[in-house]
Coordinates of C-alpha atoms in Angstrom, one line a residue:
M1 CA 11.1 272.6 118.5
T2 CA 14.5 270.9 119.0
N3 CA 15.3 269.5 122.4
S4 CA 18.3 270.8 124.2
P5 CA 21.3 268.5 124.8
R6 CA 20.4 268.5 128.6
E7 CA 16.9 267.4 127.8
V8 CA 18.2 264.6 125.6
A9 CA 20.5 263.5 128.4
I10 CA 17.6 263.5 130.9
H11 CA 15.5 261.4 128.5
A12 CA 18.4 258.9 128.1
M13 CA 19.0 258.7 131.8
K14 CA 15.3 258.0 132.5
R15 CA 15.0 255.3 129.9
K16 CA 18.1 253.5 131.2
L17 CA 17.2 253.8 134.9
L18 CA 13.7 252.5 134.4
R19 CA 15.0 249.6 132.3
M20 CA 17.3 248.7 135.1
Y21 CA 15.2 249.3 138.2
G22 CA 11.7 250.3 137.2
D23 CA 10.1 246.8 137.6
F24 CA 11.4 246.5 141.1
I25 CA 10.5 250.0 142.5
D26 CA 7.7 249.9 145.1
L27 CA 5.1 252.6 144.5
S28 CA 2.5 251.4 147.0
N29 CA 2.8 254.6 149.0
V30 CA 2.5 256.9 145.9
G31 CA -0.8 258.4 144.8
G32 CA -1.7 260.9 142.0
N33 CA -1.8 260.5 138.3
D34 CA 0.5 258.4 136.1
A35 CA 2.7 261.4 135.3
N36 CA 3.4 261.9 139.1
R37 CA 4.0 258.2 139.7
E38 CA 6.4 258.2 136.8
V39 CA 8.4 261.1 138.4
V40 CA 8.6 259.2 141.7
K41 CA 9.6 256.0 140.0
V42 CA 12.5 257.8 138.2
T43 CA 13.5 259.5 141.4
R44 CA 13.6 256.2 143.3
S45 CA 15.4 254.6 140.5
L46 CA 18.1 257.2 140.9
A47 CA 18.4 256.3 144.5
A48 CA 18.7 252.6 143.6
F49 CA 21.3 253.4 141.0
A50 CA 23.4 255.3 143.5
V51 CA 23.4 252.2 145.8
N52 CA 24.3 250.0 142.8
Y53 CA 27.1 252.3 141.8
F54 CA 28.9 251.7 145.1
N55 CA 27.9 248.1 145.3
Y56 CA 28.2 247.1 141.6
D57 CA 27.9 243.3 142.2
V58 CA 24.5 243.7 144.0
E59 CA 21.5 242.9 141.9
P60 CA 19.2 245.8 140.7
R61 CA 16.3 244.2 142.5
V62 CA 18.1 244.4 145.9
C63 CA 19.2 247.9 145.2
A64 CA 15.6 248.9 144.5
E65 CA 14.5 247.2 147.7
S66 CA 16.9 249.5 149.6
V67 CA 14.8 252.5 148.7
C68 CA 12.9 254.0 151.7
D69 CA 11.6 257.1 149.9
G70 CA 8.3 258.5 151.2
S71 CA 6.6 261.5 152.7
D72 CA 8.1 260.4 156.1
D73 CA 11.6 259.4 154.9
H74 CA 13.4 262.2 156.8
C75 CA 15.5 263.0 153.7
I76 CA 17.0 259.6 153.3
D77 CA 15.7 258.0 150.1
A78 CA 17.8 254.8 150.2
V79 CA 20.0 252.9 152.6
Y80 CA 22.2 249.8 152.0
V81 CA 24.6 248.1 154.2
N82 CA 27.3 245.9 152.5
H83 CA 28.8 243.6 155.2
D84 CA 31.3 242.2 152.7
K85 CA 32.8 245.5 151.8
K86 CA 32.0 247.1 155.1
I87 CA 30.4 250.2 153.7
V88 CA 27.1 251.8 154.3
C89 CA 25.3 254.0 151.6
L90 CA 22.9 256.7 152.7
V91 CA 21.2 258.3 149.6
Q92 CA 19.2 261.3 148.8
S93 CA 18.0 261.6 145.2
K94 CA 16.6 264.6 143.4
L95 CA 15.2 264.6 139.9
D96 CA 15.7 267.8 137.9
Q97 CA 13.7 267.5 134.7
S98 CA 15.7 270.4 133.0
G99 CA 19.0 268.8 133.7
S100 CA 20.6 272.2 134.3
G101 CA 19.6 273.0 137.9
S102 CA 22.0 273.2 140.8
I103 CA 21.9 271.7 144.3
S104 CA 19.5 273.5 146.7
R105 CA 21.3 274.7 149.8
N106 CA 18.3 274.0 152.0
E107 CA 17.7 270.5 150.6
F108 CA 21.3 269.6 150.9
G109 CA 21.5 270.9 154.4
D110 CA 18.4 268.8 155.3
F111 CA 20.1 265.8 153.9
T112 CA 23.3 266.4 156.0
N113 CA 21.2 266.9 159.1
S114 CA 19.5 263.6 158.5
C115 CA 22.9 261.9 158.1
R116 CA 23.8 263.3 161.5
D117 CA 20.6 261.8 162.9
V118 CA 21.7 258.4 161.5
I119 CA 25.1 258.8 163.1
L120 CA 23.4 259.6 166.4
E121 CA 21.2 256.5 165.9
R122 CA 17.9 258.4 166.2
Y123 CA 16.0 255.8 164.4
E124 CA 12.7 256.9 165.6
L125 CA 12.9 259.9 163.2
F126 CA 12.9 257.6 160.2
N127 CA 10.1 255.6 158.6
A128 CA 9.5 251.9 158.8
R129 CA 11.2 251.2 155.4
F130 CA 14.4 252.8 156.7
N131 CA 14.2 250.9 160.0
R132 CA 14.2 247.5 158.2
F133 CA 18.0 248.2 158.1
K134 CA 18.4 249.2 161.8
T135 CA 20.1 246.0 162.9
D136 CA 22.5 246.2 159.9
I137 CA 23.4 249.8 160.6
E138 CA 24.0 249.0 164.3
R139 CA 26.4 246.2 163.2
A140 CA 28.1 248.6 160.8
F141 CA 28.6 251.1 163.6
D142 CA 30.0 248.5 166.0
S143 CA 32.4 247.2 163.3
S144 CA 33.6 250.7 162.1
Y145 CA 32.2 250.5 158.5
K146 CA 32.8 253.3 156.1
F147 CA 29.8 255.5 155.2
K148 CA 29.1 256.9 151.8
L149 CA 26.8 259.9 152.1
V150 CA 25.4 260.1 148.5
Y151 CA 23.5 263.1 147.1
I152 CA 22.5 262.2 143.5
Y153 CA 20.8 264.7 141.4
S154 CA 20.1 265.1 137.6
G155 CA 21.4 268.7 137.5
A156 CA 24.5 270.6 136.5
G157 CA 27.9 269.8 138.0
E158 CA 29.1 273.2 139.3
L159 CA 28.9 273.3 143.1
S160 CA 28.2 276.6 144.8
S161 CA 30.5 277.9 147.6
D162 CA 27.6 277.3 150.0
I163 CA 27.5 273.6 149.2
N164 CA 31.2 273.3 149.3
R165 CA 31.2 274.9 152.7
I166 CA 28.5 272.6 154.0
V167 CA 30.4 269.6 152.8
S168 CA 33.6 270.8 154.5
D169 CA 31.9 271.6 157.8
R170 CA 29.9 268.3 157.9
L171 CA 33.0 266.3 157.1
S172 CA 34.9 268.0 159.9
E173 CA 32.0 267.4 162.3
F174 CA 31.3 263.8 161.4
N175 CA 34.9 262.7 161.3
A176 CA 36.0 264.6 164.4
D177 CA 36.6 261.4 166.4
I178 CA 38.2 259.5 163.5
D179 CA 41.6 259.4 161.9
D180 CA 40.7 257.7 158.6
G181 CA 37.7 259.7 157.4
A182 CA 35.0 257.1 157.8
Y183 CA 32.3 259.5 156.5
Q184 CA 32.6 260.7 153.0
F185 CA 30.1 262.7 150.8
E186 CA 29.7 261.6 147.2
L187 CA 27.9 264.1 144.9
M188 CA 26.7 262.6 141.6
N189 CA 25.4 264.9 138.8
L190 CA 23.8 264.2 135.5
D191 CA 27.1 264.1 133.6
K192 CA 28.5 261.5 136.0
I193 CA 25.3 259.5 136.0
N194 CA 25.1 259.2 132.2
S195 CA 28.8 258.5 132.0
I196 CA 28.4 255.5 134.3
L197 CA 25.1 254.4 132.6
S198 CA 26.9 254.4 129.2
R199 CA 29.1 251.5 130.2
S200 CA 28.1 248.1 129.0
T201 CA 27.6 246.9 132.5
L202 CA 27.7 248.8 135.8
G203 CA 31.2 248.7 137.2
S204 CA 32.7 247.2 134.0
I205 CA 36.3 248.2 133.3
N206 CA 37.8 247.3 129.9
L207 CA 41.6 247.6 129.6
D208 CA 42.6 248.2 126.0
D209 CA 46.0 247.9 124.3
V210 CA 47.8 246.6 127.4
E211 CA 51.4 245.8 126.8
V212 CA 52.6 242.5 128.5
L213 CA 56.4 241.8 128.3
Q214 CA 57.9 238.3 128.2
Y215 CA 54.4 236.9 128.1
G216 CA 53.2 233.4 128.1
I217 CA 49.8 231.8 127.4
T218 CA 48.0 229.1 129.3
E219 CA 44.9 227.5 127.8
H220 CA 43.7 224.9 130.3
P221 CA 41.8 224.7 132.6
L222 CA 41.5 228.5 132.6
P223 CA 42.8 230.6 129.7
S224 CA 45.3 233.1 131.0
I225 CA 48.1 235.6 130.0
H226 CA 51.0 235.9 132.2
G227 CA 54.2 238.0 132.1
I228 CA 55.5 241.4 133.1
I229 CA 53.7 244.8 133.1
T230 CA 55.3 248.2 133.6
G231 CA 54.4 250.5 136.4
D232 CA 53.3 253.4 134.1
Q233 CA 50.4 251.3 132.9
L234 CA 49.3 250.5 136.5
A235 CA 49.5 254.2 137.4
Q236 CA 47.3 255.1 134.4
W237 CA 44.8 252.5 135.4
W238 CA 44.7 253.9 138.9
E239 CA 44.3 257.5 137.6
M240 CA 41.4 256.5 135.4
Y241 CA 39.5 254.0 137.6
S242 CA 40.8 254.6 141.2
D243 CA 39.7 251.8 143.6
Y244 CA 36.9 250.6 141.3
I245 CA 39.5 248.5 139.6
L246 CA 39.7 246.6 142.9
E247 CA 36.0 245.9 143.2
K248 CA 36.3 242.1 143.4
N249 CA 39.3 242.2 145.7
I250 CA 38.8 240.9 149.2
R251 CA 40.3 244.1 150.6
G252 CA 41.2 247.5 149.2
G253 CA 44.4 249.4 149.9
L254 CA 45.6 249.4 153.5
G255 CA 46.4 253.1 153.5
L256 CA 49.4 255.1 152.3
N257 CA 51.1 255.0 155.7
S258 CA 50.9 251.3 156.5
D259 CA 54.3 249.7 156.9
V260 CA 53.6 247.4 153.9
N261 CA 52.9 250.3 151.5
V262 CA 55.7 252.4 152.9
S263 CA 58.1 249.6 152.0
I264 CA 56.6 249.2 148.5
K265 CA 56.9 253.0 147.9
D266 CA 60.5 253.0 149.2
T267 CA 61.5 250.4 146.6
L268 CA 59.4 252.1 143.9
V269 CA 61.2 255.5 144.4
N270 CA 64.7 254.5 145.5
N271 CA 65.3 251.1 144.0
P272 CA 63.0 250.6 141.0
E273 CA 65.2 248.1 139.3
M274 CA 64.7 245.7 142.2
F275 CA 60.9 246.1 142.3
W276 CA 60.3 242.9 140.3
Y277 CA 62.4 240.9 142.7
Y278 CA 60.8 242.2 145.9
N279 CA 57.2 242.3 144.8
N280 CA 54.7 239.4 144.4
G281 CA 52.9 241.0 141.5
I282 CA 49.2 241.2 140.7
T283 CA 46.4 239.0 139.5
V284 CA 43.6 240.2 137.3
L285 CA 40.3 238.5 136.5
V286 CA 38.8 239.2 133.1
D287 CA 35.7 238.1 131.3
A288 CA 37.5 237.8 127.9
Y289 CA 40.6 239.0 126.2
T290 CA 41.8 239.4 122.6
A291 CA 45.4 239.6 121.3
S292 CA 46.5 242.4 119.0
M293 CA 47.0 241.5 115.3
R294 CA 50.4 243.1 115.6
N295 CA 51.7 240.4 118.1
A296 CA 54.3 238.2 116.5
S297 CA 53.3 234.5 116.7
S298 CA 56.9 233.3 117.1
R299 CA 58.3 235.9 119.5
R300 CA 56.9 236.9 122.9
E301 CA 59.2 239.6 124.1
S302 CA 56.2 241.9 124.0
G303 CA 52.5 241.6 123.2
R304 CA 49.4 243.8 123.3
F305 CA 46.0 242.6 124.6
N306 CA 42.5 244.0 125.2
F307 CA 40.8 242.8 128.4
V308 CA 37.1 242.9 129.1
N309 CA 35.6 243.6 132.6
A310 CA 38.9 243.5 134.4
S311 CA 39.2 243.5 138.2
I312 CA 42.4 243.2 140.2
I313 CA 41.9 240.5 142.8
N314 CA 45.4 240.3 144.2
G315 CA 48.1 243.0 144.5
A316 CA 45.9 245.8 145.7
Q317 CA 48.7 247.3 147.8
T318 CA 51.1 247.3 144.8
V319 CA 48.6 249.1 142.6
T320 CA 47.4 251.6 145.1
T321 CA 50.9 252.5 146.1
I322 CA 52.2 252.9 142.5
G323 CA 49.0 254.9 141.5
N324 CA 49.1 257.2 144.5
A325 CA 52.9 257.8 144.2
Y326 CA 52.3 258.9 140.6
L327 CA 49.3 261.1 141.5
N328 CA 51.1 262.7 144.4
G329 CA 54.0 263.6 142.2
D330 CA 56.5 261.3 144.0
V331 CA 57.4 259.5 140.7
S332 CA 57.0 260.4 137.1
I333 CA 55.6 258.3 134.3
E334 CA 59.1 258.1 132.8
H335 CA 60.3 256.7 136.2
L336 CA 57.5 254.1 136.3
E337 CA 58.3 252.8 132.8
S338 CA 61.4 251.2 134.3
V339 CA 59.4 249.5 137.1
K340 CA 58.5 245.9 136.2
V341 CA 55.7 244.0 137.9
N342 CA 54.6 240.3 137.5
V343 CA 51.1 240.0 136.2
R344 CA 48.5 237.3 135.5
F345 CA 45.3 237.9 133.5
I346 CA 42.9 235.0 134.1
K347 CA 39.8 234.6 131.9
V348 CA 36.7 233.5 133.7
D349 CA 33.8 233.8 131.3
P350 CA 30.7 234.6 133.4
S351 CA 28.4 233.2 130.6
I352 CA 29.6 229.7 131.2
E353 CA 27.7 227.8 133.9
G354 CA 29.6 227.5 137.2
N355 CA 32.2 230.1 136.4
R356 CA 30.8 232.6 139.0
D357 CA 31.9 230.0 141.6
V358 CA 35.2 229.6 139.9
S359 CA 35.8 233.3 139.9
L360 CA 35.0 233.5 143.7
N361 CA 37.2 230.6 144.4
V362 CA 40.2 232.1 142.5
T363 CA 39.7 235.4 144.4
I364 CA 39.6 233.7 147.8
A365 CA 42.5 231.4 147.1
N366 CA 44.7 234.2 145.9
N367 CA 44.1 236.1 149.0
S368 CA 44.2 233.4 151.6
Q369 CA 46.1 230.3 150.5
N370 CA 49.3 229.8 152.5
K371 CA 49.0 233.5 153.4
V372 CA 51.9 234.7 155.6
T373 CA 51.3 237.9 157.6
G374 CA 53.5 240.0 159.8
R375 CA 52.1 238.2 162.8
D376 CA 53.7 234.9 161.5
F377 CA 57.1 236.4 161.5
V378 CA 56.9 237.1 165.3
S379 CA 57.8 233.5 166.0
K380 CA 61.3 234.3 164.5
D381 CA 61.9 237.4 166.6
P382 CA 64.7 236.8 169.1
V383 CA 62.9 239.0 171.7
Q384 CA 59.8 236.8 171.5
I385 CA 61.8 233.6 171.6
A386 CA 63.6 234.7 174.7
L387 CA 60.3 235.8 176.3
R388 CA 58.7 232.5 175.5
D389 CA 61.5 230.5 177.0
S390 CA 61.5 232.7 180.1
V391 CA 57.7 232.4 180.6
N392 CA 57.8 228.6 180.1
L393 CA 60.2 228.4 183.1
E394 CA 57.4 229.8 185.3
E395 CA 55.5 226.6 185.4
P396 CA 52.7 225.9 184.7
Y397 CA 52.6 229.0 182.3
K398 CA 53.1 228.5 178.6
Y399 CA 53.6 231.3 176.0
E400 CA 52.7 230.3 172.5
I401 CA 54.3 232.7 169.9
K402 CA 53.3 230.7 166.8
R403 CA 49.8 231.3 165.3
S404 CA 47.7 228.2 165.0
G405 CA 44.1 227.3 164.6
D406 CA 44.0 225.3 167.8
S407 CA 41.5 226.9 170.2
E408 CA 41.8 224.0 172.8
N409 CA 43.8 226.1 175.2
I410 CA 41.7 229.3 175.1
A411 CA 40.1 228.5 178.5
D412 CA 43.3 227.5 180.1
P413 CA 44.3 230.3 182.6
Y414 CA 48.0 229.2 182.3
H415 CA 48.1 229.4 178.5
I416 CA 49.2 232.7 176.9
N417 CA 49.1 233.5 173.2
M418 CA 50.2 236.5 171.2
D419 CA 46.9 238.2 171.4
D420 CA 46.9 238.0 175.2
A421 CA 50.4 239.5 175.3
L422 CA 49.6 242.4 172.9
N423 CA 46.4 243.3 174.7
A424 CA 47.9 243.3 178.2
L425 CA 51.2 245.0 177.3
V426 CA 49.4 247.8 175.4
C427 CA 47.1 248.4 178.3
S428 CA 50.1 248.5 180.7
S429 CA 51.9 251.0 178.5
L430 CA 49.2 253.6 179.2
I431 CA 50.0 255.2 175.8
A432 CA 46.9 256.7 174.2
R433 CA 48.1 256.2 170.6
N434 CA 48.7 252.5 171.2
L435 CA 45.4 252.0 172.9
A436 CA 43.5 253.7 170.0
L437 CA 45.4 251.7 167.4
L438 CA 44.8 248.4 169.2
K439 CA 41.1 249.2 169.0
S440 CA 41.1 250.2 165.4
N441 CA 43.8 248.1 163.7
R442 CA 45.7 245.7 165.8
G443 CA 47.4 244.2 162.8
R444 CA 49.5 247.4 162.5
F445 CA 51.6 246.3 165.5
F446 CA 52.9 243.3 163.5
E447 CA 53.5 244.9 160.1
S448 CA 57.2 245.4 160.9
L449 CA 59.1 243.8 163.7
T450 CA 61.7 246.5 163.5
S451 CA 59.2 249.4 163.7
P452 CA 59.1 251.7 166.8
L453 CA 55.4 250.6 167.2
Y454 CA 56.2 247.0 167.7
R455 CA 59.4 247.6 169.6
N456 CA 57.6 249.8 172.0
V457 CA 55.4 246.9 173.1
F458 CA 57.8 243.9 172.7
N459 CA 61.4 244.6 173.7
P460 CA 64.0 243.1 176.1
S461 CA 62.7 245.0 179.1
V462 CA 59.5 243.0 179.2
S463 CA 60.2 240.2 181.7
S464 CA 58.2 236.9 182.0
V465 CA 56.9 238.0 185.5
F466 CA 55.7 241.3 184.2
L467 CA 54.0 239.6 181.2
I468 CA 52.2 237.0 183.3
N469 CA 51.0 239.4 185.9
S470 CA 49.8 241.9 183.3
I471 CA 47.9 239.2 181.4
N472 CA 46.2 237.9 184.6
L473 CA 45.2 241.4 185.6
Y474 CA 43.9 242.1 182.1
R475 CA 41.8 238.9 182.1
K476 CA 40.3 239.8 185.5
C477 CA 39.4 243.3 184.3
L478 CA 37.8 241.8 181.1
A479 CA 35.7 239.4 183.1
Y480 CA 34.3 242.2 185.3
L481 CA 33.7 244.4 182.3
R482 CA 31.5 241.7 180.8
V483 CA 29.4 242.0 183.9
V484 CA 29.2 245.8 183.5
E485 CA 28.1 245.3 179.9
D486 CA 25.4 242.9 180.8
S487 CA 24.0 245.3 183.5
C488 CA 23.7 248.3 181.2
D489 CA 20.1 249.5 180.8
N490 CA 20.4 251.0 177.3
G491 CA 22.3 250.4 174.1
R492 CA 24.5 253.5 174.3
N493 CA 25.8 252.8 177.8
K494 CA 26.6 249.2 176.7
K495 CA 28.5 250.5 173.7
I496 CA 30.6 252.7 176.0
A497 CA 31.4 249.6 178.1
I498 CA 32.2 247.5 175.1
H499 CA 34.2 249.9 173.0
G500 CA 35.9 251.6 176.0
R501 CA 37.1 248.4 177.6
L502 CA 40.7 248.8 176.7
V503 CA 40.9 252.3 178.1
F504 CA 39.1 251.2 181.3
I505 CA 41.5 248.3 181.7
A506 CA 44.4 250.7 181.2
R507 CA 43.1 252.9 184.0
V508 CA 43.3 249.8 186.3
F509 CA 46.9 249.2 185.2
K510 CA 47.6 252.8 185.9
A511 CA 46.3 252.4 189.5
N512 CA 48.3 249.2 190.1
R513 CA 51.9 250.0 189.1
V514 CA 53.3 248.6 192.3
F515 CA 51.6 245.3 191.7
L516 CA 52.9 245.2 188.1
N517 CA 56.4 245.9 189.3
S518 CA 56.4 242.8 191.4
R519 CA 59.5 240.6 191.1
T520 CA 57.5 237.3 191.4
V521 CA 54.4 235.9 189.7
I522 CA 51.3 236.7 191.7
D523 CA 48.8 233.9 192.2
I524 CA 45.6 234.5 190.3
D525 CA 43.6 234.5 193.5
D526 CA 45.7 237.3 194.9
L527 CA 45.3 239.8 192.1
P528 CA 44.3 243.3 193.3
P529 CA 40.6 244.2 193.1
V530 CA 39.4 245.9 189.9
E531 CA 35.7 246.4 190.4
E532 CA 35.8 249.9 192.0
I533 CA 38.2 251.4 189.5
I534 CA 36.3 250.0 186.5
S535 CA 32.9 251.0 187.8
S536 CA 34.0 254.6 188.6
S537 CA 35.8 254.9 185.3
F538 CA 32.7 253.8 183.4
S539 CA 30.5 256.1 185.4
M540 CA 32.7 259.2 184.9
T541 CA 33.2 258.5 181.2
N542 CA 29.5 257.9 180.6
S543 CA 28.6 261.2 182.3
Y544 CA 31.2 263.2 180.5
I545 CA 30.3 261.8 177.1
S546 CA 26.5 262.5 177.8
M547 CA 27.3 266.1 178.6
H548 CA 30.0 266.9 176.0
Y549 CA 30.0 264.3 173.2
Q550 CA 26.4 263.4 172.6
S551 CA 26.9 263.3 168.8
S552 CA 30.0 261.0 169.0
H553 CA 29.8 257.5 167.9
M554 CA 31.3 255.1 170.5
P555 CA 33.3 252.7 168.3
R556 CA 35.0 255.7 166.6
F557 CA 35.3 257.7 169.9
F558 CA 37.6 255.1 171.4
E559 CA 39.7 254.9 168.3
N560 CA 40.6 258.6 168.5
I561 CA 43.9 259.3 170.3
G562 CA 42.7 262.6 171.8
K563 CA 39.5 261.0 173.3
V564 CA 41.5 258.1 174.7
E565 CA 43.8 260.5 176.4
L566 CA 40.8 262.3 177.8
V567 CA 39.3 259.1 179.3
M568 CA 42.7 258.1 180.7
N569 CA 42.7 261.3 182.6
I570 CA 38.9 261.7 183.1
E571 CA 39.2 263.1 186.6
Q572 CA 40.8 266.2 185.2
H573 CA 37.8 266.8 182.9
I574 CA 34.8 266.2 185.1
T575 CA 33.8 267.2 188.6
Q576 CA 31.9 265.2 191.2
G577 CA 29.1 267.8 190.9
N578 CA 28.7 267.0 187.2
I579 CA 28.4 263.4 187.9
V580 CA 25.8 263.9 190.6
S581 CA 23.7 266.1 188.5
Q582 CA 23.9 263.7 185.6
D583 CA 23.0 260.7 187.7
S584 CA 20.1 262.5 189.5

């Protein structure tokens, strides 16, 4: 009897998975006959593969060790925390021997419920294998990592309306406090699994027939091709590979609405002929390259090349902006053909001893050496210069607007740096959006010195006296909040104190407007008391969250504009009776 195509695909999948992960899968908690153990090994290999797919540079052994499958696994078969990429993978794997089954509504619902339990940090529901990663998961929550909620199954690709509804409902629930969609479901079926497994190496991207204009060739010490590439090719790469082509990059895209990418897109759409002049270009690492036989040996106006295992290590914002502009219909392929971008393809053969270190060093250097950020341009802002000069007249205070690595003055109460100023002025503004953004992405304030965001904080109306008094009050609040944090009797309360500190400090500023409007610098010893306001703010917020937002995760809660607004006006949302009943 002839096997069906799906059965052949299942057999191929099993063979490849067992070859990659089989030797590393722990079966010490599995009984039964050999056939049963084989099924469990394949199922666990599926879970390890899912982890490996989103962490392609992690060794198969490590991915296999992330498996926590067992009778007491609470529907999570693998967990892996990648601190470099700041992502967490939670995996449920299902082996369908026929290759044609669909996702079970009940099983998928159980998986999503278990994901909710992880978000709520109900670690006691999970087995010991899962809890090996408890500390890593807590660190991930505190640092606002992204979560990949992966359901991998060796069945058909068509999703039922029930499954689509569950995904939609859970995404709305899990991301309710978040603006950037930190929790994302990834559903991987048999076709996708075998498509990935068919690659020569997991995560390998080969770029064929790439046209490089006005190219040059460097042979030593690292072979490389450099020249110009057109935007239509970059858009097609992005369409085919998405952000997997950025796997070796220090960071991915900053987001379509960041000031950097808005500026890139504006040039791309409205001034494409100037793109080459305004843009720094991209750098691509490859394992190997070959030149087309059609390339003329004496003329280098245009050449075609094939690149093996390519990864863009610098220029992520350029590629993501071009790619998304094309996919969103903002520009056409014909338009992008006129966009020129500098490009370097550097060959770092991994088979040569020591080249792994070379690859890492090239990546780091391209993303850090002599790096200039928006924060560095602040020192040229006339508003900052005037404010610095004004503060420096209020001896012994000094305002340092240039970024430096010197930490000598951190403990000096009369030394003010840009971070101090940003923190204090945002808290004094009482604007929920700014407070939430300062918590989630403070670098946004410096992306453009002409943006309303930056000018809302730093503008000519900010006097030296206001800045100094604001910073001193901020520092006093921060010192007392650390006392509150140390006195918390459980982890959740401590996280409220830590992640809510900016909002609690803003409430102190709200209650001391008269002080902040002083025309003279107030002595540090004469600052208004802050203890009562902070303690009551913490108590009311803690009680309200316990009653109404038990499922919310604290780092994300205080990055949500609506929740920040709520805490800023907590008295309007909670009664004294609620507090008493909650404390009793």
